[in-house]
N, CA, C and O atoms as a GROMACS GRO file, in nm:
protein
  564
    1UNK      N    1 -15.557  16.469  -3.264
    1UNK     CA    2 -15.530  16.602  -3.245
    1UNK      C    3 -15.387  16.619  -3.199
    1UNK      O    4 -15.310  16.535  -3.151
    2UNK      N    5 -15.369  16.750  -3.225
    2UNK     CA    6 -15.224  16.802  -3.190
    2UNK      C    7 -15.232  16.901  -3.077
    2UNK      O    8 -15.338  16.954  -3.045
    3UNK      N    9 -15.108  16.925  -3.012
    3UNK     CA   10 -15.126  17.032  -2.907
    3UNK      C   11 -15.187  17.161  -2.947
    3UNK      O   12 -15.198  17.177  -3.068
    4UNK      N   13 -15.225  17.250  -2.874
    4UNK     CA   14 -15.288  17.382  -2.922
    4UNK      C   15 -15.188  17.482  -2.999
    4UNK      O   16 -15.065  17.494  -2.998
    5UNK      N   17 -15.294  17.553  -3.070
    5UNK     CA   18 -15.160  17.596  -3.179
    5UNK      C   19 -15.115  17.729  -3.156
    5UNK      O   20 -15.170  17.796  -3.068
    6UNK      N   21 -15.009  17.782  -3.234
    6UNK     CA   22 -14.922  17.889  -3.251
    6UNK      C   23 -14.920  17.890  -3.392
    6UNK      O   24 -14.959  17.800  -3.466
    7UNK      N   25 -14.867  18.008  -3.428
    7UNK     CA   26 -14.803  18.038  -3.591
    7UNK      C   27 -14.678  17.990  -3.609
    7UNK      O   28 -14.585  18.020  -3.536
    8UNK      N   29 -14.669  17.912  -3.708
    8UNK     CA   30 -14.505  17.848  -3.715
    8UNK      C   31 -14.426  17.969  -3.764
    8UNK      O   32 -14.481  18.060  -3.826
    9UNK      N   33 -14.314  17.967  -3.739
    9UNK     CA   34 -14.196  18.067  -3.747
    9UNK      C   35 -14.095  18.005  -3.834
    9UNK      O   36 -14.039  18.065  -3.925
   10UNK      N   37 -14.069  17.849  -3.794
   10UNK     CA   38 -13.985  17.785  -3.816
   10UNK      C   39 -14.015  17.699  -3.973
   10UNK      O   40 -14.134  17.673  -3.992
   11UNK      N   41 -13.948  17.670  -4.049
   11UNK     CA   42 -13.942  17.558  -4.127
   11UNK      C   43 -13.993  17.405  -4.076
   11UNK      O   44 -14.076  17.340  -4.139
   12UNK      N   45 -13.947  17.371  -3.986
   12UNK     CA   46 -13.988  17.264  -3.893
   12UNK      C   47 -14.008  17.261  -3.776
   12UNK      O   48 -13.959  17.355  -3.714
   13UNK      N   49 -14.072  17.175  -3.708
   13UNK     CA   50 -14.154  17.219  -3.599
   13UNK      C   51 -14.168  17.072  -3.549
   13UNK      O   52 -14.152  16.966  -3.610
   14UNK      N   53 -14.210  17.104  -3.392
   14UNK     CA   54 -14.289  16.940  -3.307
   14UNK      C   55 -14.409  16.951  -3.265
   14UNK      O   56 -14.430  17.042  -3.185
   15UNK      N   57 -14.502  16.880  -3.298
   15UNK     CA   58 -14.633  16.869  -3.213
   15UNK      C   59 -14.631  16.706  -3.181
   15UNK      O   60 -14.572  16.614  -3.238
   16UNK      N   61 -14.730  16.709  -3.055
   16UNK     CA   62 -14.783  16.581  -2.984
   16UNK      C   63 -14.894  16.563  -3.037
   16UNK      O   64 -14.978  16.651  -3.056
   17UNK      N   65 -14.907  16.419  -3.074
   17UNK     CA   66 -15.047  16.371  -3.086
   17UNK      C   67 -15.125  16.352  -2.962
   17UNK      O   68 -15.065  16.312  -2.862
   18UNK      N   69 -15.257  16.377  -2.958
   18UNK     CA   70 -15.363  16.348  -2.854
   18UNK      C   71 -15.440  16.281  -2.909
   18UNK      O   72 -15.486  16.317  -3.018
   19UNK      N   73 -15.479  16.161  -2.849
   19UNK     CA   74 -15.635  16.085  -2.896
   19UNK      C   75 -15.595  15.986  -2.988
   19UNK      O   76 -15.480  15.979  -3.031
   20UNK      N   77 -15.682  15.912  -3.019
   20UNK     CA   78 -15.674  15.796  -3.119
   20UNK      C   79 -15.695  15.790  -3.247
   20UNK      O   80 -15.687  15.691  -3.319
   21UNK      N   81 -15.727  15.916  -3.278
   21UNK     CA   82 -15.808  15.949  -3.462
   21UNK      C   83 -15.682  15.900  -3.546
   21UNK      O   84 -15.703  15.911  -3.667
   22UNK      N   85 -15.607  15.869  -3.527
   22UNK     CA   86 -15.478  15.842  -3.631
   22UNK      C   87 -15.424  15.722  -3.622
   22UNK      O   88 -15.339  15.693  -3.706
   23UNK      N   89 -15.456  15.637  -3.532
   23UNK     CA   90 -15.416  15.487  -3.512
   23UNK      C   91 -15.459  15.405  -3.636
   23UNK      O   92 -15.563  15.418  -3.701
   24UNK      N   93 -15.350  15.310  -3.658
   24UNK     CA   94 -15.240  15.276  -3.631
   24UNK      C   95 -15.116  15.372  -3.683
   24UNK      O   96 -15.002  15.356  -3.640
   25UNK      N   97 -15.147  15.464  -3.770
   25UNK     CA   98 -15.015  15.529  -3.813
   25UNK      C   99 -14.945  15.603  -3.705
   25UNK      O  100 -14.822  15.599  -3.697
   26UNK      N  101 -15.036  15.684  -3.603
   26UNK     CA  102 -15.004  15.761  -3.531
   26UNK      C  103 -15.050  15.704  -3.373
   26UNK      O  104 -15.156  15.640  -3.368
   27UNK      N  105 -14.992  15.720  -3.276
   27UNK     CA  106 -15.044  15.691  -3.153
   27UNK      C  107 -15.046  15.817  -3.048
   27UNK      O  108 -14.957  15.902  -3.054
   28UNK      N  109 -15.146  15.823  -2.958
   28UNK     CA  110 -15.150  15.883  -2.833
   28UNK      C  111 -14.976  15.933  -2.796
   28UNK      O  112 -14.884  15.851  -2.808
   29UNK      N  113 -14.952  16.067  -2.754
   29UNK     CA  114 -14.834  16.120  -2.715
   29UNK      C  115 -14.702  16.087  -2.807
   29UNK      O  116 -14.590  16.128  -2.776
   30UNK      N  117 -14.728  16.010  -2.920
   30UNK     CA  118 -14.632  16.046  -3.050
   30UNK      C  119 -14.579  16.147  -3.064
   30UNK      O  120 -14.660  16.239  -3.056
   31UNK      N  121 -14.457  16.187  -3.086
   31UNK     CA  122 -14.400  16.343  -3.108
   31UNK      C  123 -14.388  16.305  -3.268
   31UNK      O  124 -14.351  16.198  -3.318
   32UNK      N  125 -14.441  16.459  -3.351
   32UNK     CA  126 -14.411  16.448  -3.500
   32UNK      C  127 -14.320  16.565  -3.549
   32UNK      O  128 -14.343  16.679  -3.511
   33UNK      N  129 -14.233  16.541  -3.622
   33UNK     CA  130 -14.184  16.625  -3.711
   33UNK      C  131 -14.269  16.694  -3.800
   33UNK      O  132 -14.341  16.623  -3.870
   34UNK      N  133 -14.276  16.816  -3.813
   34UNK     CA  134 -14.384  16.885  -3.909
   34UNK      C  135 -14.290  16.972  -3.990
   34UNK      O  136 -14.210  17.053  -3.942
   35UNK      N  137 -14.310  16.944  -4.129
   35UNK     CA  138 -14.242  17.031  -4.192
   35UNK      C  139 -14.359  17.167  -4.267
   35UNK      O  140 -14.434  17.153  -4.364
   36UNK      N  141 -14.344  17.259  -4.204
   36UNK     CA  142 -14.472  17.400  -4.211
   36UNK      C  143 -14.417  17.420  -4.370
   36UNK      O  144 -14.304  17.416  -4.418
   37UNK      N  145 -14.562  17.445  -4.433
   37UNK     CA  146 -14.536  17.550  -4.572
   37UNK      C  147 -14.481  17.441  -4.682
   37UNK      O  148 -14.440  17.481  -4.791
   38UNK      N  149 -14.483  17.287  -4.646
   38UNK     CA  150 -14.413  17.199  -4.723
   38UNK      C  151 -14.554  17.171  -4.855
   38UNK      O  152 -14.674  17.185  -4.830
   39UNK      N  153 -14.506  17.138  -4.961
   39UNK     CA  154 -14.619  17.070  -5.063
   39UNK      C  155 -14.657  16.962  -5.044
   39UNK      O  156 -14.589  16.861  -5.023
   40UNK      N  157 -14.784  16.974  -5.050
   40UNK     CA  158 -14.888  16.890  -5.005
   40UNK      C  159 -14.943  16.778  -5.112
   40UNK      O  160 -14.968  16.814  -5.227
   41UNK      N  161 -14.962  16.634  -5.071
   41UNK     CA  162 -15.044  16.560  -5.183
   41UNK      C  163 -15.150  16.458  -5.106
   41UNK      O  164 -15.148  16.410  -4.992
   42UNK      N  165 -15.240  16.444  -5.211
   42UNK     CA  166 -15.307  16.324  -5.153
   42UNK      C  167 -15.243  16.213  -5.080
   42UNK      O  168 -15.154  16.139  -5.123
   43UNK      N  169 -15.295  16.210  -4.969
   43UNK     CA  170 -15.208  16.068  -4.893
   43UNK      C  171 -15.133  16.124  -4.803
   43UNK      O  172 -15.093  16.050  -4.712
   44UNK      N  173 -15.100  16.244  -4.803
   44UNK     CA  174 -14.991  16.300  -4.690
   44UNK      C  175 -15.073  16.286  -4.539
   44UNK      O  176 -15.196  16.276  -4.537
   45UNK      N  177 -15.010  16.288  -4.442
   45UNK     CA  178 -15.060  16.336  -4.298
   45UNK      C  179 -15.038  16.475  -4.268
   45UNK      O  180 -14.922  16.512  -4.291
   46UNK      N  181 -15.114  16.560  -4.224
   46UNK     CA  182 -15.081  16.712  -4.211
   46UNK      C  183 -15.138  16.736  -4.089
   46UNK      O  184 -15.224  16.673  -4.028
   47UNK      N  185 -15.061  16.866  -4.054
   47UNK     CA  186 -15.111  16.943  -3.922
   47UNK      C  187 -15.199  17.057  -3.978
   47UNK      O  188 -15.168  17.135  -4.069
   48UNK      N  189 -15.302  17.054  -3.916
   48UNK     CA  190 -15.420  17.191  -3.976
   48UNK      C  191 -15.465  17.248  -3.845
   48UNK      O  192 -15.453  17.209  -3.729
   49UNK      N  193 -15.522  17.362  -3.903
   49UNK     CA  194 -15.604  17.428  -3.758
   49UNK      C  195 -15.752  17.363  -3.770
   49UNK      O  196 -15.801  17.319  -3.874
   50UNK      N  197 -15.796  17.365  -3.674
   50UNK     CA  198 -16.012  17.303  -3.671
   50UNK      C  199 -16.046  17.389  -3.753
   50UNK      O  200 -16.004  17.504  -3.740
   51UNK      N  201 -16.127  17.356  -3.853
   51UNK     CA  202 -16.187  17.462  -3.905
   51UNK      C  203 -16.299  17.551  -3.811
   51UNK      O  204 -16.337  17.668  -3.812
   52UNK      N  205 -16.320  17.470  -3.757
   52UNK     CA  206 -16.413  17.510  -3.633
   52UNK      C  207 -16.370  17.604  -3.509
   52UNK      O  208 -16.433  17.701  -3.464
   53UNK      N  209 -16.261  17.557  -3.470
   53UNK     CA  210 -16.218  17.602  -3.348
   53UNK      C  211 -16.056  17.621  -3.374
   53UNK      O  212 -15.975  17.534  -3.342
   54UNK      N  213 -16.024  17.725  -3.426
   54UNK     CA  214 -15.873  17.769  -3.498
   54UNK      C  215 -15.780  17.776  -3.403
   54UNK      O  216 -15.665  17.775  -3.446
   55UNK      N  217 -15.792  17.783  -3.303
   55UNK     CA  218 -15.702  17.784  -3.191
   55UNK      C  219 -15.671  17.598  -3.165
   55UNK      O  220 -15.615  17.574  -3.058
   56UNK      N  221 -15.693  17.512  -3.227
   56UNK     CA  222 -15.659  17.368  -3.183
   56UNK      C  223 -15.594  17.323  -3.299
   56UNK      O  224 -15.641  17.366  -3.404
   57UNK      N  225 -15.512  17.257  -3.305
   57UNK     CA  226 -15.407  17.195  -3.395
   57UNK      C  227 -15.472  17.038  -3.429
   57UNK      O  228 -15.502  16.977  -3.326
   58UNK      N  229 -15.490  16.988  -3.517
   58UNK     CA  230 -15.526  16.848  -3.556
   58UNK      C  231 -15.424  16.777  -3.634
   58UNK      O  232 -15.333  16.841  -3.687
   59UNK      N  233 -15.430  16.654  -3.644
   59UNK     CA  234 -15.351  16.574  -3.741
   59UNK      C  235 -15.459  16.491  -3.845
   59UNK      O  236 -15.532  16.408  -3.791
   60UNK      N  237 -15.470  16.508  -3.969
   60UNK     CA  238 -15.522  16.397  -4.042
   60UNK      C  239 -15.475  16.386  -4.155
   60UNK      O  240 -15.386  16.462  -4.194
   61UNK      N  241 -15.524  16.292  -4.229
   61UNK     CA  242 -15.479  16.242  -4.358
   61UNK      C  243 -15.557  16.338  -4.471
   61UNK      O  244 -15.676  16.366  -4.461
   62UNK      N  245 -15.471  16.382  -4.578
   62UNK     CA  246 -15.537  16.445  -4.689
   62UNK      C  247 -15.583  16.354  -4.773
   62UNK      O  248 -15.503  16.292  -4.844
   63UNK      N  249 -15.677  16.338  -4.778
   63UNK     CA  250 -15.766  16.238  -4.873
   63UNK      C  251 -15.797  16.290  -5.002
   63UNK      O  252 -15.757  16.221  -5.097
   64UNK      N  253 -15.863  16.404  -5.031
   64UNK     CA  254 -15.897  16.453  -5.175
   64UNK      C  255 -15.888  16.607  -5.164
   64UNK      O  256 -15.905  16.660  -5.054
   65UNK      N  257 -15.861  16.684  -5.281
   65UNK     CA  258 -15.851  16.811  -5.287
   65UNK      C  259 -15.980  16.833  -5.345
   65UNK      O  260 -16.025  16.752  -5.426
   66UNK      N  261 -16.049  16.944  -5.309
   66UNK     CA  262 -16.190  16.961  -5.294
   66UNK      C  263 -16.178  17.125  -5.334
   66UNK      O  264 -16.171  17.198  -5.236
   67UNK      N  265 -16.176  17.188  -5.455
   67UNK     CA  266 -16.195  17.315  -5.470
   67UNK      C  267 -16.067  17.367  -5.429
   67UNK      O  268 -15.957  17.325  -5.466
   68UNK      N  269 -16.100  17.500  -5.318
   68UNK     CA  270 -15.978  17.565  -5.226
   68UNK      C  271 -15.937  17.475  -5.132
   68UNK      O  272 -15.849  17.527  -5.063
   69UNK      N  273 -15.964  17.356  -5.096
   69UNK     CA  274 -15.963  17.318  -4.976
   69UNK      C  275 -15.920  17.153  -4.986
   69UNK      O  276 -15.879  17.095  -5.087
   70UNK      N  277 -15.940  17.103  -4.865
   70UNK     CA  278 -15.908  16.937  -4.854
   70UNK      C  279 -16.005  16.873  -4.760
   70UNK      O  280 -16.048  16.914  -4.652
   71UNK      N  281 -16.034  16.735  -4.842
   71UNK     CA  282 -16.111  16.654  -4.728
   71UNK      C  283 -16.003  16.606  -4.656
   71UNK      O  284 -15.891  16.583  -4.701
   72UNK      N  285 -16.050  16.591  -4.518
   72UNK     CA  286 -15.931  16.526  -4.454
   72UNK      C  287 -16.016  16.423  -4.364
   72UNK      O  288 -16.131  16.443  -4.324
   73UNK      N  289 -15.934  16.306  -4.339
   73UNK     CA  290 -15.992  16.218  -4.250
   73UNK      C  291 -15.887  16.143  -4.165
   73UNK      O  292 -15.780  16.125  -4.223
   74UNK      N  293 -15.896  16.091  -4.033
   74UNK     CA  294 -15.845  16.023  -3.948
   74UNK      C  295 -15.856  15.888  -4.020
   74UNK      O  296 -15.937  15.846  -4.102
   75UNK      N  297 -15.726  15.824  -3.951
   75UNK     CA  298 -15.693  15.661  -4.008
   75UNK      C  299 -15.769  15.568  -3.918
   75UNK      O  300 -15.765  15.446  -3.934
   76UNK      N  301 -15.839  15.628  -3.823
   76UNK     CA  302 -15.881  15.509  -3.713
   76UNK      C  303 -16.035  15.517  -3.759
   76UNK      O  304 -16.095  15.624  -3.762
   77UNK      N  305 -16.092  15.392  -3.796
   77UNK     CA  306 -16.243  15.410  -3.831
   77UNK      C  307 -16.307  15.380  -3.693
   77UNK      O  308 -16.429  15.395  -3.700
   78UNK      N  309 -16.270  15.348  -3.585
   78UNK     CA  310 -16.339  15.330  -3.447
   78UNK      C  311 -16.313  15.480  -3.341
   78UNK      O  312 -16.337  15.489  -3.220
   79UNK      N  313 -16.265  15.571  -3.420
   79UNK     CA  314 -16.250  15.677  -3.347
   79UNK      C  315 -16.382  15.768  -3.360
   79UNK      O  316 -16.467  15.762  -3.449
   80UNK      N  317 -16.380  15.850  -3.254
   80UNK     CA  318 -16.479  15.953  -3.264
   80UNK      C  319 -16.459  16.042  -3.389
   80UNK      O  320 -16.346  16.080  -3.420
   81UNK      N  321 -16.556  16.071  -3.453
   81UNK     CA  322 -16.544  16.152  -3.594
   81UNK      C  323 -16.520  16.272  -3.565
   81UNK      O  324 -16.600  16.336  -3.497
   82UNK      N  325 -16.412  16.321  -3.610
   82UNK     CA  326 -16.346  16.447  -3.582
   82UNK      C  327 -16.279  16.504  -3.717
   82UNK      O  328 -16.168  16.556  -3.704
   83UNK      N  329 -16.329  16.500  -3.830
   83UNK     CA  330 -16.279  16.521  -3.946
   83UNK      C  331 -16.361  16.576  -4.048
   83UNK      O  332 -16.469  16.616  -4.004
   84UNK      N  333 -16.342  16.595  -4.192
   84UNK     CA  334 -16.444  16.642  -4.302
   84UNK      C  335 -16.561  16.578  -4.278
   84UNK      O  336 -16.661  16.644  -4.307
   85UNK      N  337 -16.582  16.446  -4.224
   85UNK     CA  338 -16.732  16.396  -4.232
   85UNK      C  339 -16.800  16.516  -4.131
   85UNK      O  340 -16.911  16.565  -4.154
   86UNK      N  341 -16.736  16.545  -4.042
   86UNK     CA  342 -16.812  16.652  -3.906
   86UNK      C  343 -16.804  16.786  -3.966
   86UNK      O  344 -16.909  16.850  -3.961
   87UNK      N  345 -16.700  16.844  -4.024
   87UNK     CA  346 -16.682  16.960  -4.053
   87UNK      C  347 -16.672  17.014  -4.210
   87UNK      O  348 -16.695  17.131  -4.241
   88UNK      N  349 -16.640  16.921  -4.296
   88UNK     CA  350 -16.658  16.946  -4.442
   88UNK      C  351 -16.503  16.984  -4.478
   88UNK      O  352 -16.403  16.968  -4.408
   89UNK      N  353 -16.516  17.038  -4.603
   89UNK     CA  354 -16.384  17.085  -4.648
   89UNK      C  355 -16.277  17.148  -4.559
   89UNK      O  356 -16.327  17.221  -4.474
   90UNK      N  357 -16.180  17.143  -4.557
   90UNK     CA  358 -16.104  17.257  -4.468
   90UNK      C  359 -16.005  17.362  -4.576
   90UNK      O  360 -15.920  17.319  -4.654
   91UNK      N  361 -16.032  17.474  -4.562
   91UNK     CA  362 -15.960  17.556  -4.637
   91UNK      C  363 -15.812  17.544  -4.655
   91UNK      O  364 -15.736  17.522  -4.560
   92UNK      N  365 -15.775  17.557  -4.772
   92UNK     CA  366 -15.620  17.538  -4.775
   92UNK      C  367 -15.534  17.597  -4.687
   92UNK      O  368 -15.442  17.536  -4.634
   93UNK      N  369 -15.562  17.732  -4.665
   93UNK     CA  370 -15.501  17.811  -4.586
   93UNK      C  371 -15.468  17.768  -4.437
   93UNK      O  372 -15.365  17.805  -4.380
   94UNK      N  373 -15.583  17.668  -4.364
   94UNK     CA  374 -15.552  17.622  -4.262
   94UNK      C  375 -15.472  17.507  -4.245
   94UNK      O  376 -15.426  17.479  -4.134
   95UNK      N  377 -15.450  17.436  -4.345
   95UNK     CA  378 -15.334  17.313  -4.357
   95UNK      C  379 -15.184  17.382  -4.346
   95UNK      O  380 -15.125  17.416  -4.448
   96UNK      N  381 -15.140  17.397  -4.246
   96UNK     CA  382 -14.993  17.430  -4.191
   96UNK      C  383 -14.901  17.367  -4.248
   96UNK      O  384 -14.816  17.429  -4.312
   97UNK      N  385 -14.896  17.231  -4.238
   97UNK     CA  386 -14.764  17.188  -4.279
   97UNK      C  387 -14.787  17.000  -4.294
   97UNK      O  388 -14.881  16.945  -4.237
   98UNK      N  389 -14.714  16.943  -4.355
   98UNK     CA  390 -14.675  16.785  -4.364
   98UNK      C  391 -14.620  16.737  -4.256
   98UNK      O  392 -14.524  16.803  -4.215
   99UNK      N  393 -14.650  16.635  -4.192
   99UNK     CA  394 -14.603  16.529  -4.101
   99UNK      C  395 -14.462  16.453  -4.182
   99UNK      O  396 -14.490  16.393  -4.286
  100UNK      N  397 -14.360  16.454  -4.151
  100UNK     CA  398 -14.243  16.386  -4.209
  100UNK      C  399 -14.189  16.259  -4.136
  100UNK      O  400 -14.127  16.168  -4.190
  101UNK      N  401 -14.228  16.270  -3.986
  101UNK     CA  402 -14.149  16.158  -3.893
  101UNK      C  403 -14.246  16.187  -3.778
  101UNK      O  404 -14.302  16.292  -3.747
  102UNK      N  405 -14.253  16.023  -3.704
  102UNK     CA  406 -14.289  16.067  -3.575
  102UNK      C  407 -14.211  15.982  -3.498
  102UNK      O  408 -14.145  15.890  -3.547
  103UNK      N  409 -14.215  16.014  -3.349
  103UNK     CA  410 -14.112  15.941  -3.244
  103UNK      C  411 -14.187  15.893  -3.155
  103UNK      O  412 -14.307  15.918  -3.172
  104UNK      N  413 -14.167  15.848  -3.090
  104UNK     CA  414 -14.199  15.796  -2.960
  104UNK      C  415 -14.089  15.811  -2.850
  104UNK      O  416 -13.975  15.764  -2.854
  105UNK      N  417 -14.144  15.885  -2.754
  105UNK     CA  418 -14.074  15.924  -2.641
  105UNK      C  419 -14.026  15.777  -2.571
  105UNK      O  420 -14.094  15.675  -2.561
  106UNK      N  421 -13.874  15.801  -2.522
  106UNK     CA  422 -13.831  15.689  -2.431
  106UNK      C  423 -13.907  15.681  -2.305
  106UNK      O  424 -13.930  15.793  -2.261
  107UNK      N  425 -13.946  15.602  -2.246
  107UNK     CA  426 -14.032  15.579  -2.104
  107UNK      C  427 -13.959  15.647  -2.015
  107UNK      O  428 -13.838  15.668  -2.021
  108UNK      N  429 -14.041  15.686  -1.924
  108UNK     CA  430 -13.963  15.740  -1.789
  108UNK      C  431 -13.931  15.626  -1.732
  108UNK      O  432 -13.997  15.522  -1.735
  109UNK      N  433 -13.793  15.652  -1.661
  109UNK     CA  434 -13.730  15.538  -1.590
  109UNK      C  435 -13.642  15.446  -1.672
  109UNK      O  436 -13.576  15.355  -1.621
  110UNK      N  437 -13.643  15.472  -1.800
  110UNK     CA  438 -13.541  15.384  -1.886
  110UNK      C  439 -13.372  15.457  -1.869
  110UNK      O  440 -13.357  15.578  -1.888
  111UNK      N  441 -13.282  15.388  -1.840
  111UNK     CA  442 -13.154  15.441  -1.837
  111UNK      C  443 -13.133  15.466  -1.985
  111UNK      O  444 -13.188  15.400  -2.074
  112UNK      N  445 -13.041  15.573  -2.007
  112UNK     CA  446 -13.012  15.627  -2.123
  112UNK      C  447 -12.857  15.588  -2.185
  112UNK      O  448 -12.792  15.668  -2.254
  113UNK      N  449 -12.815  15.464  -2.151
  113UNK     CA  450 -12.741  15.399  -2.196
  113UNK      C  451 -12.708  15.379  -2.374
  113UNK      O  452 -12.805  15.358  -2.448
  114UNK      N  453 -12.607  15.385  -2.416
  114UNK     CA  454 -12.599  15.412  -2.578
  114UNK      C  455 -12.702  15.291  -2.628
  114UNK      O  456 -12.795  15.309  -2.706
  115UNK      N  457 -12.673  15.193  -2.581
  115UNK     CA  458 -12.753  15.068  -2.634
  115UNK      C  459 -12.909  15.076  -2.618
  115UNK      O  460 -12.986  15.021  -2.697
  116UNK      N  461 -12.950  15.149  -2.506
  116UNK     CA  462 -13.116  15.191  -2.517
  116UNK      C  463 -13.123  15.301  -2.591
  116UNK      O  464 -13.238  15.309  -2.634
  117UNK      N  465 -13.061  15.384  -2.625
  117UNK     CA  466 -13.087  15.499  -2.701
  117UNK      C  467 -13.097  15.446  -2.836
  117UNK      O  468 -13.200  15.456  -2.903
  118UNK      N  469 -12.965  15.375  -2.887
  118UNK     CA  470 -13.008  15.305  -3.037
  118UNK      C  471 -13.119  15.199  -3.031
  118UNK      O  472 -13.186  15.195  -3.134
  119UNK      N  473 -13.145  15.135  -2.959
  119UNK     CA  474 -13.243  15.065  -2.955
  119UNK      C  475 -13.395  15.128  -2.986
  119UNK      O  476 -13.486  15.088  -3.058
  120UNK      N  477 -13.378  15.248  -2.898
  120UNK     CA  478 -13.484  15.356  -2.922
  120UNK      C  479 -13.511  15.395  -3.054
  120UNK      O  480 -13.618  15.375  -3.111
  121UNK      N  481 -13.403  15.458  -3.107
  121UNK     CA  482 -13.381  15.509  -3.261
  121UNK      C  483 -13.434  15.400  -3.356
  121UNK      O  484 -13.522  15.436  -3.434
  122UNK      N  485 -13.397  15.281  -3.361
  122UNK     CA  486 -13.436  15.180  -3.418
  122UNK      C  487 -13.574  15.164  -3.443
  122UNK      O  488 -13.625  15.156  -3.554
  123UNK      N  489 -13.644  15.159  -3.316
  123UNK     CA  490 -13.772  15.129  -3.304
  123UNK      C  491 -13.886  15.212  -3.287
  123UNK      O  492 -14.002  15.177  -3.312
  124UNK      N  493 -13.846  15.332  -3.240
  124UNK     CA  494 -13.950  15.439  -3.227
  124UNK      C  495 -13.941  15.588  -3.321
  124UNK      O  496 -14.018  15.682  -3.305
  125UNK      N  497 -13.861  15.585  -3.392
  125UNK     CA  498 -13.840  15.683  -3.513
  125UNK      C  499 -13.862  15.644  -3.642
  125UNK      O  500 -13.790  15.562  -3.698
  126UNK      N  501 -13.970  15.706  -3.701
  126UNK     CA  502 -14.029  15.646  -3.822
  126UNK      C  503 -14.056  15.766  -3.928
  126UNK      O  504 -14.080  15.879  -3.886
  127UNK      N  505 -14.051  15.742  -4.041
  127UNK     CA  506 -14.091  15.843  -4.117
  127UNK      C  507 -14.259  15.821  -4.139
  127UNK      O  508 -14.305  15.706  -4.134
  128UNK      N  509 -14.334  15.919  -4.158
  128UNK     CA  510 -14.476  15.922  -4.178
  128UNK      C  511 -14.484  15.963  -4.346
  128UNK      O  512 -14.457  16.076  -4.388
  129UNK      N  513 -14.526  15.857  -4.425
  129UNK     CA  514 -14.518  15.846  -4.562
  129UNK      C  515 -14.676  15.856  -4.605
  129UNK      O  516 -14.774  15.816  -4.542
  130UNK      N  517 -14.668  15.912  -4.716
  130UNK     CA  518 -14.831  15.932  -4.764
  130UNK      C  519 -14.863  15.778  -4.831
  130UNK      O  520 -14.793  15.708  -4.904
  131UNK      N  521 -14.987  15.756  -4.779
  131UNK     CA  522 -15.029  15.650  -4.824
  131UNK      C  523 -15.160  15.619  -4.915
  131UNK      O  524 -15.273  15.596  -4.874
  132UNK      N  525 -15.118  15.625  -5.039
  132UNK     CA  526 -15.201  15.623  -5.130
  132UNK      C  527 -15.301  15.516  -5.136
  132UNK      O  528 -15.414  15.541  -5.178
  133UNK      N  529 -15.273  15.416  -5.104
  133UNK     CA  530 -15.372  15.290  -5.115
  133UNK      C  531 -15.502  15.331  -5.005
  133UNK      O  532 -15.621  15.301  -5.015
  134UNK      N  533 -15.431  15.410  -4.898
  134UNK     CA  534 -15.542  15.418  -4.814
  134UNK      C  535 -15.659  15.529  -4.867
  134UNK      O  536 -15.782  15.526  -4.871
  135UNK      N  537 -15.555  15.631  -4.906
  135UNK     CA  538 -15.675  15.763  -4.944
  135UNK      C  539 -15.766  15.745  -5.076
  135UNK      O  540 -15.855  15.823  -5.110
  136UNK      N  541 -15.721  15.616  -5.152
  136UNK     CA  542 -15.783  15.577  -5.264
  136UNK      C  543 -15.924  15.484  -5.215
  136UNK      O  544 -16.028  15.478  -5.280
  137UNK      N  545 -15.899  15.419  -5.094
  137UNK     CA  546 -15.991  15.332  -5.036
  137UNK      C  547 -16.073  15.416  -4.990
  137UNK      O  548 -16.182  15.393  -5.042
  138UNK      N  549 -16.082  15.532  -4.894
  138UNK     CA  550 -16.135  15.619  -4.835
  138UNK      C  551 -16.243  15.703  -4.928
  138UNK      O  552 -16.359  15.733  -4.900
  139UNK      N  553 -16.178  15.729  -5.032
  139UNK     CA  554 -16.236  15.821  -5.179
  139UNK      C  555 -16.359  15.724  -5.216
  139UNK      O  556 -16.471  15.755  -5.258
  140UNK      N  557 -16.306  15.595  -5.188
  140UNK     CA  558 -16.413  15.545  -5.312
  140UNK      C  559 -16.521  15.482  -5.225
  140UNK      O  560 -16.590  15.393  -5.275
  141UNK      N  561 -16.541  15.519  -5.106
  141UNK     CA  562 -16.634  15.474  -5.025
  141UNK      C  563 -16.798  15.551  -5.040
  141UNK      O  564 -16.890  15.514  -4.967
   0.00000   0.00000   0.00000
């Protein structure tokens, strides 16, 4: 899940992950750099409006293009089912943007020296890439 929704007015924005549905790719409280209006491909991680509760933004992997929409799944098979298995194909107009990167906030109470910030940059900031092997494996089931 992501923070509750608003209409994107910029090309890039930030969303926060809540819940375990995208573990191991994303974790609870990860911050996401979202590219709104980006070209989407199978395997991308995207921010979309929940088709049954459109004021709620969710984060899922685009697994398959089906007609005028997308079949989306979470990466965590042990998490509660809040994806296309529960609500079906998501209309393309509800897919808002592609997740380009994630970062984990610096823990509260940590000093902000140059070494700590550099260490944080190296360990906490990562691009979120399309995982073609995951999407192929999920479609084959």
